[in-house]
């Protein structure tokens, strides 16, 4: 942050995230875990050593990655995650007063990271307060997208 005023205006619940979060592509833990695993496999075939930061990042993303299945090929998981991210990124819902709502990239990544197959609408709002601007039915629709992807990945 360049100025103190900008830091005071930031508020995740209101999606005031600062300029550094404008027009960026955010990856979920599951997406990062897949990228790291593929690059680790490449390093092994090239007989390259992975540094400590790399291994710690890999350990962190693996620990918090809820969308994984060691029996499925990486490409299949990548496609499922990309499809989910695309579905969430393009999700639109119109309010009763005609306002079109869409998910911020922060919300997309947070949803992919925090939501499990048994998450309820209230839990999603508690974890990601900015979702409260959506009607409950829309949040349930979002959760169903995530649940169905998670089930396809883990089964």
JSON list of C-alpha atoms in Angstrom, two decimals:
[
{"chain": "A", "resi": 1, "resn": "UNK", "atom": "CA", "xyz": [0.00, 0.00, 0.00]},
{"chain": "A", "resi": 2, "resn": "UNK", "atom": "CA", "xyz": [1.35, 3.34, -0.94]},
{"chain": "A", "resi": 3, "resn": "UNK", "atom": "CA", "xyz": [-0.77, 5.50, 1.33]},
{"chain": "A", "resi": 4, "resn": "UNK", "atom": "CA", "xyz": [-2.27, 5.04, 4.76]},
{"chain": "A", "resi": 5, "resn": "UNK", "atom": "CA", "xyz": [-5.72, 6.10, 3.54]},
{"chain": "A", "resi": 6, "resn": "UNK", "atom": "CA", "xyz": [-5.88, 3.21, 1.08]},
{"chain": "A", "resi": 7, "resn": "UNK", "atom": "CA", "xyz": [-5.24, 0.68, 3.85]},
{"chain": "A", "resi": 8, "resn": "UNK", "atom": "CA", "xyz": [-8.10, 2.14, 5.91]},
{"chain": "A", "resi": 9, "resn": "UNK", "atom": "CA", "xyz": [-10.50, 1.90, 2.97]},
{"chain": "A", "resi": 10, "resn": "UNK", "atom": "CA", "xyz": [-9.83, -1.79, 2.35]},
{"chain": "A", "resi": 11, "resn": "UNK", "atom": "CA", "xyz": [-12.55, -4.12, 3.56]},
{"chain": "A", "resi": 12, "resn": "UNK", "atom": "CA", "xyz": [-12.91, -7.71, 2.35]},
{"chain": "A", "resi": 13, "resn": "UNK", "atom": "CA", "xyz": [-16.57, -7.88, 3.43]},
{"chain": "A", "resi": 14, "resn": "UNK", "atom": "CA", "xyz": [-17.30, -4.97, 1.08]},
{"chain": "A", "resi": 15, "resn": "UNK", "atom": "CA", "xyz": [-14.90, -6.26, -1.62]},
{"chain": "A", "resi": 16, "resn": "UNK", "atom": "CA", "xyz": [-12.71, -3.19, -1.22]},
{"chain": "A", "resi": 17, "resn": "UNK", "atom": "CA", "xyz": [-9.43, -5.03, -1.71]},
{"chain": "A", "resi": 18, "resn": "UNK", "atom": "CA", "xyz": [-7.09, -2.38, -3.05]},
{"chain": "A", "resi": 19, "resn": "UNK", "atom": "CA", "xyz": [-5.55, -1.79, -6.45]},
{"chain": "A", "resi": 20, "resn": "UNK", "atom": "CA", "xyz": [-3.30, -4.84, -6.32]},
{"chain": "A", "resi": 21, "resn": "UNK", "atom": "CA", "xyz": [-6.38, -7.09, -6.51]},
{"chain": "A", "resi": 22, "resn": "UNK", "atom": "CA", "xyz": [-7.86, -5.41, -9.56]},
{"chain": "A", "resi": 23, "resn": "UNK", "atom": "CA", "xyz": [-7.89, -7.48, -12.77]},
{"chain": "A", "resi": 24, "resn": "UNK", "atom": "CA", "xyz": [-5.87, -10.42, -11.44]},
{"chain": "A", "resi": 25, "resn": "UNK", "atom": "CA", "xyz": [-6.31, -14.15, -11.77]},
{"chain": "A", "resi": 26, "resn": "UNK", "atom": "CA", "xyz": [-6.42, -15.81, -8.35]},
{"chain": "A", "resi": 27, "resn": "UNK", "atom": "CA", "xyz": [-5.73, -19.53, -8.00]},
{"chain": "A", "resi": 28, "resn": "UNK", "atom": "CA", "xyz": [-7.29, -21.78, -5.40]},
{"chain": "A", "resi": 29, "resn": "UNK", "atom": "CA", "xyz": [-5.20, -23.98, -3.12]},
{"chain": "A", "resi": 30, "resn": "UNK", "atom": "CA", "xyz": [-6.26, -26.98, -5.22]},
{"chain": "A", "resi": 31, "resn": "UNK", "atom": "CA", "xyz": [-5.04, -25.33, -8.42]},
{"chain": "A", "resi": 32, "resn": "UNK", "atom": "CA", "xyz": [-1.73, -24.34, -6.83]},
{"chain": "A", "resi": 33, "resn": "UNK", "atom": "CA", "xyz": [-1.30, -27.88, -5.44]},
{"chain": "A", "resi": 34, "resn": "UNK", "atom": "CA", "xyz": [-1.73, -29.38, -8.92]},
{"chain": "A", "resi": 35, "resn": "UNK", "atom": "CA", "xyz": [0.71, -26.89, -10.49]},
{"chain": "A", "resi": 36, "resn": "UNK", "atom": "CA", "xyz": [3.29, -27.57, -7.78]},
{"chain": "A", "resi": 37, "resn": "UNK", "atom": "CA", "xyz": [2.90, -31.34, -8.07]},
{"chain": "A", "resi": 38, "resn": "UNK", "atom": "CA", "xyz": [3.33, -31.29, -11.85]},
{"chain": "A", "resi": 39, "resn": "UNK", "atom": "CA", "xyz": [6.39, -29.06, -11.62]},
{"chain": "A", "resi": 40, "resn": "UNK", "atom": "CA", "xyz": [7.82, -31.25, -8.82]},
{"chain": "A", "resi": 41, "resn": "UNK", "atom": "CA", "xyz": [7.39, -34.31, -11.04]},
{"chain": "A", "resi": 42, "resn": "UNK", "atom": "CA", "xyz": [9.18, -32.47, -13.84]},
{"chain": "A", "resi": 43, "resn": "UNK", "atom": "CA", "xyz": [12.00, -31.54, -11.45]},
{"chain": "A", "resi": 44, "resn": "UNK", "atom": "CA", "xyz": [12.40, -35.18, -10.46]},
{"chain": "A", "resi": 45, "resn": "UNK", "atom": "CA", "xyz": [12.67, -36.30, -14.09]},
{"chain": "A", "resi": 46, "resn": "UNK", "atom": "CA", "xyz": [15.29, -33.61, -14.69]},
{"chain": "A", "resi": 47, "resn": "UNK", "atom": "CA", "xyz": [17.14, -34.59, -11.50]},
{"chain": "A", "resi": 48, "resn": "UNK", "atom": "CA", "xyz": [16.62, -31.09, -10.05]},
{"chain": "A", "resi": 49, "resn": "UNK", "atom": "CA", "xyz": [16.42, -30.26, -6.35]},
{"chain": "A", "resi": 50, "resn": "UNK", "atom": "CA", "xyz": [13.37, -28.47, -4.89]},
{"chain": "A", "resi": 51, "resn": "UNK", "atom": "CA", "xyz": [14.15, -25.64, -2.48]},
{"chain": "A", "resi": 52, "resn": "UNK", "atom": "CA", "xyz": [12.69, -25.32, 1.04]},
{"chain": "A", "resi": 53, "resn": "UNK", "atom": "CA", "xyz": [10.21, -22.57, 0.14]},
{"chain": "A", "resi": 54, "resn": "UNK", "atom": "CA", "xyz": [8.88, -24.72, -2.69]},
{"chain": "A", "resi": 55, "resn": "UNK", "atom": "CA", "xyz": [8.47, -27.75, -0.41]},
{"chain": "A", "resi": 56, "resn": "UNK", "atom": "CA", "xyz": [6.81, -25.66, 2.33]},
{"chain": "A", "resi": 57, "resn": "UNK", "atom": "CA", "xyz": [4.38, -24.16, -0.18]},
{"chain": "A", "resi": 58, "resn": "UNK", "atom": "CA", "xyz": [3.62, -27.61, -1.54]},
{"chain": "A", "resi": 59, "resn": "UNK", "atom": "CA", "xyz": [3.02, -28.92, 2.00]},
{"chain": "A", "resi": 60, "resn": "UNK", "atom": "CA", "xyz": [0.70, -25.99, 2.81]},
{"chain": "A", "resi": 61, "resn": "UNK", "atom": "CA", "xyz": [-1.40, -26.30, -0.33]},
{"chain": "A", "resi": 62, "resn": "UNK", "atom": "CA", "xyz": [-1.63, -30.08, 0.08]},
{"chain": "A", "resi": 63, "resn": "UNK", "atom": "CA", "xyz": [-2.76, -29.66, 3.68]},
{"chain": "A", "resi": 64, "resn": "UNK", "atom": "CA", "xyz": [-5.59, -27.28, 2.80]},
{"chain": "A", "resi": 65, "resn": "UNK", "atom": "CA", "xyz": [-6.53, -28.78, -0.56]},
{"chain": "A", "resi": 66, "resn": "UNK", "atom": "CA", "xyz": [-9.99, -30.33, -0.22]},
{"chain": "A", "resi": 67, "resn": "UNK", "atom": "CA", "xyz": [-10.31, -31.10, -3.92]},
{"chain": "A", "resi": 68, "resn": "UNK", "atom": "CA", "xyz": [-7.88, -33.93, -4.49]},
{"chain": "A", "resi": 69, "resn": "UNK", "atom": "CA", "xyz": [-7.85, -37.54, -5.58]},
{"chain": "A", "resi": 70, "resn": "UNK", "atom": "CA", "xyz": [-4.49, -39.33, -6.00]},
{"chain": "A", "resi": 71, "resn": "UNK", "atom": "CA", "xyz": [-6.18, -41.93, -8.20]},
{"chain": "A", "resi": 72, "resn": "UNK", "atom": "CA", "xyz": [-7.20, -39.40, -10.85]},
{"chain": "A", "resi": 73, "resn": "UNK", "atom": "CA", "xyz": [-4.81, -38.01, -13.46]},
{"chain": "A", "resi": 74, "resn": "UNK", "atom": "CA", "xyz": [-3.68, -34.42, -12.83]},
{"chain": "A", "resi": 75, "resn": "UNK", "atom": "CA", "xyz": [-5.16, -33.28, -16.14]},
{"chain": "A", "resi": 76, "resn": "UNK", "atom": "CA", "xyz": [-8.62, -34.49, -15.17]},
{"chain": "A", "resi": 77, "resn": "UNK", "atom": "CA", "xyz": [-8.45, -32.62, -11.86]},
{"chain": "A", "resi": 78, "resn": "UNK", "atom": "CA", "xyz": [-7.11, -29.49, -13.59]},
{"chain": "A", "resi": 79, "resn": "UNK", "atom": "CA", "xyz": [-10.03, -29.58, -16.03]},
{"chain": "A", "resi": 80, "resn": "UNK", "atom": "CA", "xyz": [-12.56, -29.97, -13.22]},
{"chain": "A", "resi": 81, "resn": "UNK", "atom": "CA", "xyz": [-10.99, -27.09, -11.26]},
{"chain": "A", "resi": 82, "resn": "UNK", "atom": "CA", "xyz": [-10.78, -24.87, -14.34]},
{"chain": "A", "resi": 83, "resn": "UNK", "atom": "CA", "xyz": [-14.42, -25.65, -15.18]},
{"chain": "A", "resi": 84, "resn": "UNK", "atom": "CA", "xyz": [-15.48, -24.81, -11.63]},
{"chain": "A", "resi": 85, "resn": "UNK", "atom": "CA", "xyz": [-13.50, -21.58, -11.64]},
{"chain": "A", "resi": 86, "resn": "UNK", "atom": "CA", "xyz": [-15.03, -20.63, -14.99]},
{"chain": "A", "resi": 87, "resn": "UNK", "atom": "CA", "xyz": [-18.54, -21.45, -13.75]},
{"chain": "A", "resi": 88, "resn": "UNK", "atom": "CA", "xyz": [-18.03, -19.34, -10.62]},
{"chain": "A", "resi": 89, "resn": "UNK", "atom": "CA", "xyz": [-16.37, -16.50, -12.54]},
{"chain": "A", "resi": 90, "resn": "UNK", "atom": "CA", "xyz": [-19.23, -16.30, -15.03]},
{"chain": "A", "resi": 91, "resn": "UNK", "atom": "CA", "xyz": [-21.96, -16.81, -12.41]},
{"chain": "A", "resi": 92, "resn": "UNK", "atom": "CA", "xyz": [-24.50, -13.97, -12.60]},
{"chain": "A", "resi": 93, "resn": "UNK", "atom": "CA", "xyz": [-27.65, -13.38, -10.62]},
{"chain": "A", "resi": 94, "resn": "UNK", "atom": "CA", "xyz": [-30.10, -10.53, -11.02]},
{"chain": "A", "resi": 95, "resn": "UNK", "atom": "CA", "xyz": [-31.65, -9.04, -7.91]},
{"chain": "A", "resi": 96, "resn": "UNK", "atom": "CA", "xyz": [-35.31, -8.10, -7.59]},
{"chain": "A", "resi": 97, "resn": "UNK", "atom": "CA", "xyz": [-34.42, -4.46, -8.34]},
{"chain": "A", "resi": 98, "resn": "UNK", "atom": "CA", "xyz": [-32.62, -5.39, -11.58]},
{"chain": "A", "resi": 99, "resn": "UNK", "atom": "CA", "xyz": [-29.03, -5.22, -10.32]},
{"chain": "A", "resi": 100, "resn": "UNK", "atom": "CA", "xyz": [-26.78, -7.93, -11.78]},
{"chain": "A", "resi": 101, "resn": "UNK", "atom": "CA", "xyz": [-24.51, -9.54, -9.20]},
{"chain": "A", "resi": 102, "resn": "UNK", "atom": "CA", "xyz": [-21.34, -11.48, -9.97]},
{"chain": "A", "resi": 103, "resn": "UNK", "atom": "CA", "xyz": [-18.60, -13.05, -7.90]},
{"chain": "A", "resi": 104, "resn": "UNK", "atom": "CA", "xyz": [-15.32, -11.21, -7.40]},
{"chain": "A", "resi": 105, "resn": "UNK", "atom": "CA", "xyz": [-12.18, -13.24, -8.17]},
{"chain": "A", "resi": 106, "resn": "UNK", "atom": "CA", "xyz": [-11.35, -13.14, -4.44]},
{"chain": "A", "resi": 107, "resn": "UNK", "atom": "CA", "xyz": [-14.73, -14.74, -3.68]},
{"chain": "A", "resi": 108, "resn": "UNK", "atom": "CA", "xyz": [-14.20, -17.40, -6.35]},
{"chain": "A", "resi": 109, "resn": "UNK", "atom": "CA", "xyz": [-10.86, -18.47, -4.84]},
{"chain": "A", "resi": 110, "resn": "UNK", "atom": "CA", "xyz": [-12.19, -18.23, -1.28]},
{"chain": "A", "resi": 111, "resn": "UNK", "atom": "CA", "xyz": [-15.19, -20.38, -2.19]},
{"chain": "A", "resi": 112, "resn": "UNK", "atom": "CA", "xyz": [-12.95, -22.98, -3.82]},
{"chain": "A", "resi": 113, "resn": "UNK", "atom": "CA", "xyz": [-10.68, -22.99, -0.76]},
{"chain": "A", "resi": 114, "resn": "UNK", "atom": "CA", "xyz": [-13.17, -22.86, 2.10]},
{"chain": "A", "resi": 115, "resn": "UNK", "atom": "CA", "xyz": [-16.30, -24.66, 1.06]},
{"chain": "A", "resi": 116, "resn": "UNK", "atom": "CA", "xyz": [-16.79, -28.38, 1.63]},
{"chain": "A", "resi": 117, "resn": "UNK", "atom": "CA", "xyz": [-19.52, -30.73, 0.42]},
{"chain": "A", "resi": 118, "resn": "UNK", "atom": "CA", "xyz": [-21.58, -30.18, 3.55]},
{"chain": "A", "resi": 119, "resn": "UNK", "atom": "CA", "xyz": [-21.28, -26.38, 3.79]},
{"chain": "A", "resi": 120, "resn": "UNK", "atom": "CA", "xyz": [-24.47, -24.46, 4.40]},
{"chain": "A", "resi": 121, "resn": "UNK", "atom": "CA", "xyz": [-25.42, -21.04, 3.09]},
{"chain": "A", "resi": 122, "resn": "UNK", "atom": "CA", "xyz": [-24.96, -19.52, 6.56]},
{"chain": "A", "resi": 123, "resn": "UNK", "atom": "CA", "xyz": [-21.44, -20.97, 6.80]},
{"chain": "A", "resi": 124, "resn": "UNK", "atom": "CA", "xyz": [-20.51, -19.61, 3.39]},
{"chain": "A", "resi": 125, "resn": "UNK", "atom": "CA", "xyz": [-21.65, -16.12, 4.42]},
{"chain": "A", "resi": 126, "resn": "UNK", "atom": "CA", "xyz": [-19.80, -16.41, 7.75]},
{"chain": "A", "resi": 127, "resn": "UNK", "atom": "CA", "xyz": [-16.58, -17.38, 5.94]},
{"chain": "A", "resi": 128, "resn": "UNK", "atom": "CA", "xyz": [-17.03, -14.92, 3.07]},
{"chain": "A", "resi": 129, "resn": "UNK", "atom": "CA", "xyz": [-19.19, -12.02, 4.34]},
{"chain": "A", "resi": 130, "resn": "UNK", "atom": "CA", "xyz": [-19.37, -10.29, 0.95]},
{"chain": "A", "resi": 131, "resn": "UNK", "atom": "CA", "xyz": [-21.63, -13.13, -0.26]},
{"chain": "A", "resi": 132, "resn": "UNK", "atom": "CA", "xyz": [-24.43, -11.66, 1.85]},
{"chain": "A", "resi": 133, "resn": "UNK", "atom": "CA", "xyz": [-25.28, -9.36, -1.07]},
{"chain": "A", "resi": 134, "resn": "UNK", "atom": "CA", "xyz": [-26.59, -12.43, -2.94]},
{"chain": "A", "resi": 135, "resn": "UNK", "atom": "CA", "xyz": [-30.02, -13.95, -2.29]},
{"chain": "A", "resi": 136, "resn": "UNK", "atom": "CA", "xyz": [-29.83, -17.22, -0.33]},
{"chain": "A", "resi": 137, "resn": "UNK", "atom": "CA", "xyz": [-31.05, -19.19, -3.37]},
{"chain": "A", "resi": 138, "resn": "UNK", "atom": "CA", "xyz": [-28.13, -17.85, -5.42]},
{"chain": "A", "resi": 139, "resn": "UNK", "atom": "CA", "xyz": [-25.63, -18.82, -2.72]},
{"chain": "A", "resi": 140, "resn": "UNK", "atom": "CA", "xyz": [-27.14, -22.30, -2.62]},
{"chain": "A", "resi": 141, "resn": "UNK", "atom": "CA", "xyz": [-26.74, -22.49, -6.41]},
{"chain": "A", "resi": 142, "resn": "UNK", "atom": "CA", "xyz": [-23.07, -21.52, -6.01]},
{"chain": "A", "resi": 143, "resn": "UNK", "atom": "CA", "xyz": [-22.57, -24.14, -3.30]},
{"chain": "A", "resi": 144, "resn": "UNK", "atom": "CA", "xyz": [-24.19, -26.78, -5.53]},
{"chain": "A", "resi": 145, "resn": "UNK", "atom": "CA", "xyz": [-21.66, -25.99, -8.28]},
{"chain": "A", "resi": 146, "resn": "UNK", "atom": "CA", "xyz": [-18.82, -26.53, -5.80]},
{"chain": "A", "resi": 147, "resn": "UNK", "atom": "CA", "xyz": [-20.34, -29.67, -4.29]},
{"chain": "A", "resi": 148, "resn": "UNK", "atom": "CA", "xyz": [-20.89, -31.34, -7.63]},
{"chain": "A", "resi": 149, "resn": "UNK", "atom": "CA", "xyz": [-17.29, -30.60, -8.68]},
{"chain": "A", "resi": 150, "resn": "UNK", "atom": "CA", "xyz": [-15.88, -31.88, -5.40]},
{"chain": "A", "resi": 151, "resn": "UNK", "atom": "CA", "xyz": [-17.90, -35.08, -5.71]},
{"chain": "A", "resi": 152, "resn": "UNK", "atom": "CA", "xyz": [-16.65, -35.63, -9.29]},
{"chain": "A", "resi": 153, "resn": "UNK", "atom": "CA", "xyz": [-13.05, -35.09, -8.17]},
{"chain": "A", "resi": 154, "resn": "UNK", "atom": "CA", "xyz": [-13.06, -37.29, -5.08]},
{"chain": "A", "resi": 155, "resn": "UNK", "atom": "CA", "xyz": [-15.15, -40.14, -6.49]}
]
